[in-house]
């Protein structure tokens, strides 16, 4: 993420998040950008009403307005993460095609840790090796 501040008028941060792929059908990127805007507002004490997502494949920028609905959705996501952290239990991975472009794949290891114990994984690996 980088953010720009306009040169004329009162300062107003404008976060821009760069994504390699295409725009998604779900709201995750907009929520991520809104979370960055909320952090900037809190850190700088300035309003951040808009930002942008830049997608690499169409090489286009999409402006995002941080309206009340998106702010509420982002706050709910942050509360859910806080509850997960307070619970101290790592949720199981949800493997899928999305994992190929996930920056956490190396740490998550979704193919080897599908909510199972190491013993369960070893048993499955041995079975797969037995019947390739
Ligand atoms: S690699 Fe892990 S965190 Fe990333 S999308 Fe897959 S299951 Fe989710």
mmCIF file of C-alpha atoms and ligand atoms in Angstrom:
data_model
loop_
_atom_site.group_PDB
_atom_site.id
_atom_site.type_symbol
_atom_site.label_atom_id
_atom_site.label_comp_id
_atom_site.label_asym_id
_atom_site.label_seq_id
_atom_site.Cartn_x
_atom_site.Cartn_y
_atom_site.Cartn_z
ATOM 1 C CA UNK A 1 0.000 0.000 0.000
ATOM 2 C CA UNK A 2 1.128 3.509 -0.583
ATOM 3 C CA UNK A 3 -0.727 6.662 0.084
ATOM 4 C CA UNK A 4 -0.754 10.068 -1.495
ATOM 5 C CA UNK A 5 -1.612 13.431 -0.010
ATOM 6 C CA UNK A 6 -3.091 16.031 -2.336
ATOM 7 C CA UNK A 7 -0.955 19.094 -2.942
ATOM 8 C CA UNK A 8 -3.622 21.790 -2.809
ATOM 9 C CA UNK A 9 -6.218 22.373 -0.117
ATOM 10 C CA UNK A 10 -6.173 20.748 3.287
ATOM 11 C CA UNK A 11 -4.183 17.489 3.457
ATOM 12 C CA UNK A 12 -6.208 14.422 2.671
ATOM 13 C CA UNK A 13 -4.506 11.016 2.556
ATOM 14 C CA UNK A 14 -5.496 8.774 -0.362
ATOM 15 C CA UNK A 15 -4.480 5.117 0.096
ATOM 16 C CA UNK A 16 -3.767 3.045 -3.015
ATOM 17 C CA UNK A 17 -3.524 -0.744 -2.778
ATOM 18 C CA UNK A 18 -1.847 -2.600 -5.645
ATOM 19 C CA UNK A 19 -3.084 -6.051 -6.628
ATOM 20 C CA UNK A 20 -1.454 -8.310 -9.211
ATOM 21 C CA UNK A 21 -4.630 -9.938 -10.524
ATOM 22 C CA UNK A 22 -8.143 -8.995 -11.544
ATOM 23 C CA UNK A 23 -10.920 -7.353 -9.537
ATOM 24 C CA UNK A 24 -12.673 -9.938 -7.386
ATOM 25 C CA UNK A 25 -16.348 -10.755 -7.075
ATOM 26 C CA UNK A 26 -16.212 -10.447 -3.279
ATOM 27 C CA UNK A 27 -15.461 -7.428 -1.076
ATOM 28 C CA UNK A 28 -12.173 -8.511 0.553
ATOM 29 C CA UNK A 29 -9.994 -5.980 -1.285
ATOM 30 C CA UNK A 30 -12.363 -3.114 -0.503
ATOM 31 C CA UNK A 31 -12.465 -4.131 3.169
ATOM 32 C CA UNK A 32 -8.641 -4.331 3.280
ATOM 33 C CA UNK A 33 -8.332 -0.867 1.746
ATOM 34 C CA UNK A 34 -10.945 0.526 4.135
ATOM 35 C CA UNK A 35 -9.025 -0.943 7.095
ATOM 36 C CA UNK A 36 -5.927 0.911 5.878
ATOM 37 C CA UNK A 37 -7.979 4.111 5.627
ATOM 38 C CA UNK A 38 -9.291 3.689 9.177
ATOM 39 C CA UNK A 39 -5.707 3.235 10.420
ATOM 40 C CA UNK A 40 -4.576 6.374 8.560
ATOM 41 C CA UNK A 41 -7.483 8.362 10.010
ATOM 42 C CA UNK A 42 -6.577 7.250 13.507
ATOM 43 C CA UNK A 43 -2.822 7.786 13.074
ATOM 44 C CA UNK A 44 -3.002 11.165 11.319
ATOM 45 C CA UNK A 45 -6.243 12.600 12.691
ATOM 46 C CA UNK A 46 -7.381 13.385 9.148
ATOM 47 C CA UNK A 47 -10.446 12.254 7.203
ATOM 48 C CA UNK A 48 -9.845 9.623 4.525
ATOM 49 C CA UNK A 49 -13.053 9.514 2.476
ATOM 50 C CA UNK A 50 -11.701 7.674 -0.579
ATOM 51 C CA UNK A 51 -8.884 5.482 -1.846
ATOM 52 C CA UNK A 52 -8.182 3.248 -4.816
ATOM 53 C CA UNK A 53 -7.466 -0.348 -5.797
ATOM 54 C CA UNK A 54 -5.090 -0.791 -8.726
ATOM 55 C CA UNK A 55 -5.415 -4.153 -10.468
ATOM 56 C CA UNK A 56 -2.489 -5.406 -12.540
ATOM 57 C CA UNK A 57 -4.399 -7.358 -15.163
ATOM 58 C CA UNK A 58 -6.685 -4.668 -16.507
ATOM 59 C CA UNK A 59 -4.049 -2.126 -15.363
ATOM 60 C CA UNK A 60 -6.847 0.076 -14.090
ATOM 61 C CA UNK A 61 -7.476 1.944 -10.907
ATOM 62 C CA UNK A 62 -10.870 1.600 -9.191
ATOM 63 C CA UNK A 63 -11.818 4.327 -6.763
ATOM 64 C CA UNK A 64 -13.396 3.153 -3.494
ATOM 65 C CA UNK A 65 -15.540 5.405 -1.321
ATOM 66 C CA UNK A 66 -15.368 4.561 2.367
ATOM 67 C CA UNK A 67 -19.077 4.912 3.084
ATOM 68 C CA UNK A 68 -20.844 3.927 6.304
ATOM 69 C CA UNK A 69 -21.694 0.427 5.051
ATOM 70 C CA UNK A 70 -18.088 -0.381 4.090
ATOM 71 C CA UNK A 71 -16.779 1.079 7.369
ATOM 72 C CA UNK A 72 -19.264 -1.057 9.345
ATOM 73 C CA UNK A 73 -18.285 -4.188 7.386
ATOM 74 C CA UNK A 74 -14.600 -3.470 8.005
ATOM 75 C CA UNK A 75 -15.158 -2.874 11.731
ATOM 76 C CA UNK A 76 -17.071 -6.184 11.948
ATOM 77 C CA UNK A 77 -14.164 -7.997 10.241
ATOM 78 C CA UNK A 78 -11.692 -6.399 12.668
ATOM 79 C CA UNK A 79 -13.842 -7.465 15.636
ATOM 80 C CA UNK A 80 -13.964 -11.026 14.282
ATOM 81 C CA UNK A 81 -10.154 -11.068 14.020
ATOM 82 C CA UNK A 82 -9.841 -9.750 17.586
ATOM 83 C CA UNK A 83 -12.173 -12.542 18.765
ATOM 84 C CA UNK A 84 -10.039 -15.131 16.953
ATOM 85 C CA UNK A 85 -6.871 -13.770 18.539
ATOM 86 C CA UNK A 86 -8.468 -13.689 21.987
ATOM 87 C CA UNK A 87 -9.589 -17.299 21.512
ATOM 88 C CA UNK A 88 -5.999 -18.327 20.870
ATOM 89 C CA UNK A 89 -7.025 -20.962 18.316
ATOM 90 C CA UNK A 90 -5.830 -20.783 14.733
ATOM 91 C CA UNK A 91 -8.758 -21.481 12.420
ATOM 92 C CA UNK A 92 -8.277 -24.352 9.971
ATOM 93 C CA UNK A 93 -7.262 -23.417 6.429
ATOM 94 C CA UNK A 94 -9.874 -23.362 3.694
ATOM 95 C CA UNK A 95 -7.866 -24.563 0.696
ATOM 96 C CA UNK A 96 -8.902 -23.611 -2.798
ATOM 97 C CA UNK A 97 -7.766 -21.989 -6.017
ATOM 98 C CA UNK A 98 -7.378 -18.758 -4.056
ATOM 99 C CA UNK A 99 -4.337 -20.250 -2.262
ATOM 100 C CA UNK A 100 -2.197 -19.941 -5.413
ATOM 101 C CA UNK A 101 -2.239 -16.165 -5.140
ATOM 102 C CA UNK A 102 -2.312 -15.925 -1.339
ATOM 103 C CA UNK A 103 0.695 -14.254 0.278
ATOM 104 C CA UNK A 104 0.262 -16.510 3.333
ATOM 105 C CA UNK A 105 0.534 -19.828 1.500
ATOM 106 C CA UNK A 106 4.113 -20.528 2.607
ATOM 107 C CA UNK A 107 3.146 -20.098 6.266
ATOM 108 C CA UNK A 108 -0.321 -21.661 5.996
ATOM 109 C CA UNK A 109 0.622 -24.820 4.037
ATOM 110 C CA UNK A 110 -3.039 -25.428 3.169
ATOM 111 C CA UNK A 111 -2.438 -28.819 1.522
ATOM 112 C CA UNK A 112 -0.745 -30.251 4.593
ATOM 113 C CA UNK A 113 -2.781 -28.763 7.410
ATOM 114 C CA UNK A 114 -6.453 -29.160 6.568
ATOM 115 C CA UNK A 115 -7.611 -29.008 10.144
ATOM 116 C CA UNK A 116 -5.890 -32.277 11.028
ATOM 117 C CA UNK A 117 -3.208 -33.486 13.348
ATOM 118 C CA UNK A 118 0.303 -34.292 12.183
ATOM 119 C CA UNK A 119 -0.522 -37.971 12.691
ATOM 120 C CA UNK A 120 -3.576 -37.646 10.440
ATOM 121 C CA UNK A 121 -1.559 -35.863 7.779
ATOM 122 C CA UNK A 122 1.155 -38.553 7.895
ATOM 123 C CA UNK A 123 -1.445 -41.305 7.577
ATOM 124 C CA UNK A 124 -2.997 -39.586 4.543
ATOM 125 C CA UNK A 125 0.404 -38.950 2.975
ATOM 126 C CA UNK A 126 1.333 -42.604 3.372
ATOM 127 C CA UNK A 127 -1.973 -43.721 1.843
ATOM 128 C CA UNK A 128 -1.511 -41.347 -1.118
ATOM 129 C CA UNK A 129 2.004 -42.674 -1.574
ATOM 130 C CA UNK A 130 0.678 -46.220 -1.503
ATOM 131 C CA UNK A 131 -2.046 -45.512 -4.124
ATOM 132 C CA UNK A 132 -0.739 -42.678 -6.296
HETATM 133 S S1 LIG B 1 -3.126 -20.279 1.749
HETATM 134 FE FE1 LIG B 1 -4.215 -20.499 3.695
HETATM 135 S S2 LIG B 1 -4.718 -18.391 4.295
HETATM 136 FE FE2 LIG B 1 -4.211 -18.346 2.106
HETATM 137 S S3 LIG B 1 -6.175 -18.589 1.055
HETATM 138 FE FE3 LIG B 1 -5.303 -20.647 1.261
HETATM 139 S S4 LIG B 1 -6.205 -21.444 3.174
HETATM 140 FE FE4 LIG B 1 -6.503 -19.212 3.184
#
